[in-house]
mmCIF file of C-alpha atoms in Angstrom:
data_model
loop_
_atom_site.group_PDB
_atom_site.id
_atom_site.type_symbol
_atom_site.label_atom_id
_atom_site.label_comp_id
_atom_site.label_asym_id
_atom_site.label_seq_id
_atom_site.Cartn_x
_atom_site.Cartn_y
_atom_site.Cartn_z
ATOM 1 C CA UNK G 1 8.235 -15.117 -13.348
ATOM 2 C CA UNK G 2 7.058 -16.733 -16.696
ATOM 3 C CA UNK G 3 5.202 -14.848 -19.271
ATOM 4 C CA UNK G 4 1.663 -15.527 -18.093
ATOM 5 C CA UNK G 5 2.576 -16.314 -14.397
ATOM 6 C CA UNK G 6 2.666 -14.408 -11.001
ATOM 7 C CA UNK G 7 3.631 -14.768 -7.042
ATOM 8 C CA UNK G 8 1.008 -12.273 -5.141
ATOM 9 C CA UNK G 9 2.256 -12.169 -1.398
ATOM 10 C CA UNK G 10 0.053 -10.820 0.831
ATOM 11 C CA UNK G 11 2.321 -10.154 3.705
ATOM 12 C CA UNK G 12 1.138 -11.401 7.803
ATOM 13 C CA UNK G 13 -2.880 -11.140 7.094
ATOM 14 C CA UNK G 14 -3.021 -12.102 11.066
ATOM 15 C CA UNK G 15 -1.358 -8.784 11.795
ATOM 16 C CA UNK G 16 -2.148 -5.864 9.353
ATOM 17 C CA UNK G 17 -5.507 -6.317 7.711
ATOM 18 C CA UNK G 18 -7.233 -3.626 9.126
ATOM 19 C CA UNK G 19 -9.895 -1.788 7.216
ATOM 20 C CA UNK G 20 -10.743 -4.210 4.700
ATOM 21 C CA UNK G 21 -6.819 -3.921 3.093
ATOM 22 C CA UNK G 22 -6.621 -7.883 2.672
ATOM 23 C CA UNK G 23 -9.559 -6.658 -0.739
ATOM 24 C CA UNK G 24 -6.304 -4.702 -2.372
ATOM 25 C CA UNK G 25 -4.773 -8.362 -2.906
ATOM 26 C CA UNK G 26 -8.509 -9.549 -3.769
ATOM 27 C CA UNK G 27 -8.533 -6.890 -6.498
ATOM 28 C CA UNK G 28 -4.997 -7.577 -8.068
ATOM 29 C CA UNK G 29 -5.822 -10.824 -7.791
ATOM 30 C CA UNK G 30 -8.718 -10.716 -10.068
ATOM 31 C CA UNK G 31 -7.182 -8.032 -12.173
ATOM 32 C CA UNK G 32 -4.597 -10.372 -13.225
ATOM 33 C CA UNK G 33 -6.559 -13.678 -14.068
ATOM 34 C CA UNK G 34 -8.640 -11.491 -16.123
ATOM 35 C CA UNK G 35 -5.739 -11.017 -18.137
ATOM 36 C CA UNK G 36 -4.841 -14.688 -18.675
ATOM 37 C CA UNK G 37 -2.084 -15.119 -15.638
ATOM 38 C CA UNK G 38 -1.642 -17.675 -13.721
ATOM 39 C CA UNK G 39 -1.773 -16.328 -10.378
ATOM 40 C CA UNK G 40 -0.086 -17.916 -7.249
ATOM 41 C CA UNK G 41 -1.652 -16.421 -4.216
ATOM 42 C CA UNK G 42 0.834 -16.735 -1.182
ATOM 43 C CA UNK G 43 -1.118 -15.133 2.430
ATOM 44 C CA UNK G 44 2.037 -15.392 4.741
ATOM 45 C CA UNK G 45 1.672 -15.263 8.302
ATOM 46 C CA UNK G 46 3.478 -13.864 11.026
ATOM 47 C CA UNK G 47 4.706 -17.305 12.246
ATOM 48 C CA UNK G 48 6.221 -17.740 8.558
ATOM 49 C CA UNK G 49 8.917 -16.949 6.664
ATOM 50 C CA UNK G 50 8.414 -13.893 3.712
ATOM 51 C CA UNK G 51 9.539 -15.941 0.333
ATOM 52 C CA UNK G 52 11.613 -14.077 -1.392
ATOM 53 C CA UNK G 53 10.414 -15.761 -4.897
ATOM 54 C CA UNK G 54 7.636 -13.282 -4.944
ATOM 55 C CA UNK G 55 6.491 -11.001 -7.522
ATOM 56 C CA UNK G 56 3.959 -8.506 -5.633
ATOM 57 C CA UNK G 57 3.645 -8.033 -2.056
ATOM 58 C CA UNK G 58 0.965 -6.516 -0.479
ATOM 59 C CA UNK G 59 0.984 -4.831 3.274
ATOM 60 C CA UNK G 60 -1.972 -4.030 4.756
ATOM 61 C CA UNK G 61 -2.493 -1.340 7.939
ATOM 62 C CA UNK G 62 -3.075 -2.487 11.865
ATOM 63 C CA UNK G 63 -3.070 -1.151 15.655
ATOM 64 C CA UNK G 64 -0.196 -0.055 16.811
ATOM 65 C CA UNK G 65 0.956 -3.301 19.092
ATOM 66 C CA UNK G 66 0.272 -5.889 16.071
ATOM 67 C CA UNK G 67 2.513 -3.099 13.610
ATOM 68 C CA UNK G 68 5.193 -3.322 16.297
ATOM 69 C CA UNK G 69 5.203 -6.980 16.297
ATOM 70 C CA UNK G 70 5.158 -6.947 12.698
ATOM 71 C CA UNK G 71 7.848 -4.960 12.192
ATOM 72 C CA UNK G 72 10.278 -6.757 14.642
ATOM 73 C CA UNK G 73 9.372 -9.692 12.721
ATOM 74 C CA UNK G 74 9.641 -8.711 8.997
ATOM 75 C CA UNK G 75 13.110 -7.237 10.416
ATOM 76 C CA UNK G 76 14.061 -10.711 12.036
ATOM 77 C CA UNK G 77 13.055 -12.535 8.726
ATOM 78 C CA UNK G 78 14.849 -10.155 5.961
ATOM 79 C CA UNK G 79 12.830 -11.966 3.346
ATOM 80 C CA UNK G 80 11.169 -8.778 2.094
ATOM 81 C CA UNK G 81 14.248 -6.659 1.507
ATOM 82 C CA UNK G 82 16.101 -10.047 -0.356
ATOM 83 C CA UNK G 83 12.844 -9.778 -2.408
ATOM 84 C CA UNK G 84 13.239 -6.154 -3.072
ATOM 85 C CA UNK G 85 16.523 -6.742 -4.412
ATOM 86 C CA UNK G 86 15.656 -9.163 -6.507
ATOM 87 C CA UNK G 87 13.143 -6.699 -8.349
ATOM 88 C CA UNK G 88 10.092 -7.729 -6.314
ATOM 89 C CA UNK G 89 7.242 -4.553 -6.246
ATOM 90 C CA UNK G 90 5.881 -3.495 -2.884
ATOM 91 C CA UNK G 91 2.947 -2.184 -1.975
ATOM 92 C CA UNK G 92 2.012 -0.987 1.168
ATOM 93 C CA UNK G 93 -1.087 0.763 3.229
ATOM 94 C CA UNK G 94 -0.821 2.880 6.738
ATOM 95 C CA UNK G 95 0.789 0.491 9.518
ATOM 96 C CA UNK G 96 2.427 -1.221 6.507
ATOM 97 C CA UNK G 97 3.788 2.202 4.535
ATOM 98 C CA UNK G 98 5.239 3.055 8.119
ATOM 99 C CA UNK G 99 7.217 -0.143 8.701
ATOM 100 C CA UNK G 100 8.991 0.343 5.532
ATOM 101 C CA UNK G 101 10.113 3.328 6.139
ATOM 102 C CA UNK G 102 13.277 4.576 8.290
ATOM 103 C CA UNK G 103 11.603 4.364 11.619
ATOM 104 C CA UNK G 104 8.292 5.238 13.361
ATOM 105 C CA UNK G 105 6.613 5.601 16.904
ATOM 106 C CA UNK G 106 5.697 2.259 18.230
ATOM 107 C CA UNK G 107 2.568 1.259 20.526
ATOM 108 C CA UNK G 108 4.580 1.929 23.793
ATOM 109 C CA UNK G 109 5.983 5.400 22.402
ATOM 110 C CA UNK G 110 9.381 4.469 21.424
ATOM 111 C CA UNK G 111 11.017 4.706 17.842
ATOM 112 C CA UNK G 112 11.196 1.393 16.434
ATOM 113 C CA UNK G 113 13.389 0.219 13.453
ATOM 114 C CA UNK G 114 12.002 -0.224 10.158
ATOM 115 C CA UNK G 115 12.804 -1.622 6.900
ATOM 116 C CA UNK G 116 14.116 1.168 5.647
ATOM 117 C CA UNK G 117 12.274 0.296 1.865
ATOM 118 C CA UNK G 118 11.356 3.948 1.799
ATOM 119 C CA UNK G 119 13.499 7.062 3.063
ATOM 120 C CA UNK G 120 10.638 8.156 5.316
ATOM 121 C CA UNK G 121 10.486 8.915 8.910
ATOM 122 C CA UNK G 122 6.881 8.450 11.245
ATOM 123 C CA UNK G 123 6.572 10.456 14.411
ATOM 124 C CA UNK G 124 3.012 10.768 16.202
ATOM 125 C CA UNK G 125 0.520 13.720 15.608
ATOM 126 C CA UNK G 126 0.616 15.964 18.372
ATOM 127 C CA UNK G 127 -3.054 17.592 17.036
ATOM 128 C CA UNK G 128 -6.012 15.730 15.709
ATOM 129 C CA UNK G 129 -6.376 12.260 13.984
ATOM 130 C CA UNK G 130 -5.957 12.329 10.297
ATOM 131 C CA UNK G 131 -9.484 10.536 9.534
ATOM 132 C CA UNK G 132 -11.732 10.795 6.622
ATOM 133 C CA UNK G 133 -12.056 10.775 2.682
ATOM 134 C CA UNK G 134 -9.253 11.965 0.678
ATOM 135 C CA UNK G 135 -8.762 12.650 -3.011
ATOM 136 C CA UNK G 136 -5.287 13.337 -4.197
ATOM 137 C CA UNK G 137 -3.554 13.569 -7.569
ATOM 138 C CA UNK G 138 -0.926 11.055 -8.368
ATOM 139 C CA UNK G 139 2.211 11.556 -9.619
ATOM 140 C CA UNK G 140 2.086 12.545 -13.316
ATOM 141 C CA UNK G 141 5.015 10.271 -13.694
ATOM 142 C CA UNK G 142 2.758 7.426 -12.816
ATOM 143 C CA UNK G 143 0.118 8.140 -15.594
ATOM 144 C CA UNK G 144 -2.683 7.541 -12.897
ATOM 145 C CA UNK G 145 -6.387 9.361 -12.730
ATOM 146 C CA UNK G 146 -6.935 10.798 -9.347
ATOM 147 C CA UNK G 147 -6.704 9.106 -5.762
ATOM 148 C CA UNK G 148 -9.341 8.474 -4.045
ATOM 149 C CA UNK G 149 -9.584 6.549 -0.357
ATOM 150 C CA UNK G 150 -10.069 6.896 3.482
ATOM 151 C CA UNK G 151 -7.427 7.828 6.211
ATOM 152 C CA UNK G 152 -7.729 6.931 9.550
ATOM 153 C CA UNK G 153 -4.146 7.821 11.307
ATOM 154 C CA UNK G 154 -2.167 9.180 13.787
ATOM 155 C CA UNK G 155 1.355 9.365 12.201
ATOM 156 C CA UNK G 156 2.903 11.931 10.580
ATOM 157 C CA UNK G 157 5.369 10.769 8.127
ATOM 158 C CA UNK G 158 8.293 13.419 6.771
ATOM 159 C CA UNK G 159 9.878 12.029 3.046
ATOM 160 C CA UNK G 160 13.900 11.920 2.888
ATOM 161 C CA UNK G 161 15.668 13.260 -0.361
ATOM 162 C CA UNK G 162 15.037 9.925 -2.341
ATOM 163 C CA UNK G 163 11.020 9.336 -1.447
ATOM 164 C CA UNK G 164 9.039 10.569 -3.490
ATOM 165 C CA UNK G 165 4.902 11.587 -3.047
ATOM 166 C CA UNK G 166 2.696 8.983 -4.472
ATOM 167 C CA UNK G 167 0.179 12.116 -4.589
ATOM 168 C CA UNK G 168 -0.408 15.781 -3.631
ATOM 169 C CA UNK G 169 -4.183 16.006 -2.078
ATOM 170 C CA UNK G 170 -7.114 18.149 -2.771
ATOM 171 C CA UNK G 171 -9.161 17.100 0.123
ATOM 172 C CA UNK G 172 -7.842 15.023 3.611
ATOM 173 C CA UNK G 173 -4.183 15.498 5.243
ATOM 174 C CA UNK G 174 -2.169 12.489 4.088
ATOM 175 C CA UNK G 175 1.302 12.444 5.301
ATOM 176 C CA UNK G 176 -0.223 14.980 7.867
ATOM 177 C CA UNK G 177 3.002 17.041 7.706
ATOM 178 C CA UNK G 178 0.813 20.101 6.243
ATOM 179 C CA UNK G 179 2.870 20.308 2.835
ATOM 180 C CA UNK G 180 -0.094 18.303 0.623
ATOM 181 C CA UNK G 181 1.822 14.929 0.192
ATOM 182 C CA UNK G 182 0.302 11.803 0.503
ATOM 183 C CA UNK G 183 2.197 7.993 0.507
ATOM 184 C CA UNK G 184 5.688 7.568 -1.089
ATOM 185 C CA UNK G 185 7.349 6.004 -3.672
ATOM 186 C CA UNK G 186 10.289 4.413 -5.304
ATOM 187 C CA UNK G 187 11.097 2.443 -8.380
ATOM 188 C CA UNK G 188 9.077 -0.764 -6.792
ATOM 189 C CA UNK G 189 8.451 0.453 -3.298
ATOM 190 C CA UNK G 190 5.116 1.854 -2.546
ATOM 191 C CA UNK G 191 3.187 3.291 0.197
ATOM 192 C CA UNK G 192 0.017 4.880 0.684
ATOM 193 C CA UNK G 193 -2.480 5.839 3.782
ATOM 194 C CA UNK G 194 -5.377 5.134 2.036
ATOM 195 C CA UNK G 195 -7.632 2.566 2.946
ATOM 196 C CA UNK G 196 -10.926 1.698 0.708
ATOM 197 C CA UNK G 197 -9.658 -0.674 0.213
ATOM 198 C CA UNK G 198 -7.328 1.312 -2.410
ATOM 199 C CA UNK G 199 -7.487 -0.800 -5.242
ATOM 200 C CA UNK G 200 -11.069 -1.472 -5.571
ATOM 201 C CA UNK G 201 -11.181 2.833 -5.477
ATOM 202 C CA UNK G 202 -8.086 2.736 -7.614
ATOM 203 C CA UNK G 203 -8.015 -0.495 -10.044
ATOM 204 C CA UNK G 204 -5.230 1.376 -12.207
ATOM 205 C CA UNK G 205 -2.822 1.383 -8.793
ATOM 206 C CA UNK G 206 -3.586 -2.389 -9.500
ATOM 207 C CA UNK G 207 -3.172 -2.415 -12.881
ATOM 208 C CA UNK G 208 0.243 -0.311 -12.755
ATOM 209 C CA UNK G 209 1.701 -3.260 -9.845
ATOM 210 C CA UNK G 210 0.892 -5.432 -12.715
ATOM 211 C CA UNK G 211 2.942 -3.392 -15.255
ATOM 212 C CA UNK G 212 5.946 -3.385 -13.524
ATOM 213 C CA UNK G 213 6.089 -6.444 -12.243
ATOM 214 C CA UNK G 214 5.558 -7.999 -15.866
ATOM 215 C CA UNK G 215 7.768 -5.234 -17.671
ATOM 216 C CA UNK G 216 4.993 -3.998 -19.871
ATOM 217 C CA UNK G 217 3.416 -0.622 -20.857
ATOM 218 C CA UNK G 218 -0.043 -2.024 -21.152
ATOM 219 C CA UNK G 219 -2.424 -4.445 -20.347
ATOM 220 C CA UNK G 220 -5.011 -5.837 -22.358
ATOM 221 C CA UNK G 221 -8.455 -4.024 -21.560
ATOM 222 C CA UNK G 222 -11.374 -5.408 -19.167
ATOM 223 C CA UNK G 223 -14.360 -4.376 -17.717
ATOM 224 C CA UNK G 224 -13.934 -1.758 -15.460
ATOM 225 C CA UNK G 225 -17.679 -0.589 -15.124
ATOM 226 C CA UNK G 226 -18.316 -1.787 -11.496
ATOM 227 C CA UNK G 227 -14.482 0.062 -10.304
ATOM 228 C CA UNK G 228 -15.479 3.589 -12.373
ATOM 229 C CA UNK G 229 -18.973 3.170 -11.197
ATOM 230 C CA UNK G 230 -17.831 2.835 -7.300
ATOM 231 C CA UNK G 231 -14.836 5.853 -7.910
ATOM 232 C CA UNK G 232 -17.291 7.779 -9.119
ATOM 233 C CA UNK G 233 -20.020 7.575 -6.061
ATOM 234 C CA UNK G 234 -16.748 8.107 -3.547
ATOM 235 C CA UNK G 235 -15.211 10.977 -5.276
ATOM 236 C CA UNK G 236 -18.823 12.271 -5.241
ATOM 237 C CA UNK G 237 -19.150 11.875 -1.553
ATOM 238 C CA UNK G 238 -16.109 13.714 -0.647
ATOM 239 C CA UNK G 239 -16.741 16.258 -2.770
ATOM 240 C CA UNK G 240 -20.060 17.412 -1.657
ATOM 241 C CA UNK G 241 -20.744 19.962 0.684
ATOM 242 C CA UNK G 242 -21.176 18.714 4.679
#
């Protein structure tokens, strides 16, 4: 990419755009042409090949048949791991963190094949659904304020030796494996369970995608009354007692 230029990929919006996900490319998006860049906006459907020219890519959560399809299909096209390789940042909500993991549990109970982006494995929750607000801390490494978002899953999803947690929570289940992790991470390979969608709750998460795919260690400042104003009324409402 150029100086003042970016790809944004928003990866098989037919598929996995549950939840209102398809706002987290929305908000990086906007969060980008209010700094000055050019911004390409690429929504790639199922029935089309993954460029691999790319800067961001964005994967959103879905059912459990359409995440099945989508990873059979994302495995068939190899365009997002030649993009990965080529430096390419990844982000990537629920149905989407699962595919790029190891493997998970498909729609018809079998394990199914992912990417294999992230060393993490997805089996199914034997107790209740993971569903409700959640407010986690991020990574220090990452330099973020607190997570804030909505889960609404089944999966439980164990981190290998080389994932690490995108956060520890205070409130909610994330990974759902009882230890306090929530989402993964590597150098350019993200994955979360929130929904929100995360980036209007999290503009930073946005604003650090942004970072890395430029190469920088800061952006130039905007308005960020509306996002604090809206983290602020969530973080509230999870908070409070029932």
């Amino acid at each position: 990419m150029s100086d003042n230029s970016l790809r944004l990929v928003w990866v098989y919006p037919d598929l996995l755009s549950t939840y209102g996900d398809q706002g987290n490319a929305l908000v990086v998006e906007r969060r980008a042409r209010q700094r000055g860049l050019d911004v390409q906006r690429v929504d790639v459907r199922s029935d089309q090949p993954i460029p691999t020219s790319g800067d961001i890519y964005l994967i959103g959560g879905g059912e459990d048949r359409p995440q099945r399809l989508a990873a059979e299909r994302l495995l068939r096209d190899g365009g997002l791991e030649r993009a990965v390789s080529n430096g390419a940042i990844v982000f990537s909500v629920c149905a989407g963190y699962q595919i790029l993991g190891k493997e998970f549990v498909n729609d018809m109970g079998q394990r199914q094949e992912g990417l294999g982006l992230l060393d993490v494995v997805t089996v199914r929750g034997e107790g209740e659904r993971c569903v409700g607000d959640v407010l986690a801390d991020i990574d220090p490494r990452l330099n973020l304020p607190p997570l804030t978002g909505f889960e609404n899953h089944q999966g439980v999803t164990h981190l290998g030796p080389t994932a690490k947690p995108f956060a520890r929570t205070r409130l909610g289940r994330g990974n759902g494996t009882g230890d306090g992790t929530e989402g993964a991470y590597n150098d350019t390979v993200f994955g979360t369970y929130m929904h929100g969608p995360v980036m209007a709750r999290n503009p930073l998460i946005a604003d650090l995608l942004l970072k890395l795919a430029l190469d920088v260690n800061a952006l130039p400042a905007i308005d960020d009354r509306w996002y604090e104003a809206l983290r602020a009324e969530r973080i509230a409402a999870a908070t409070q007692p029932a």
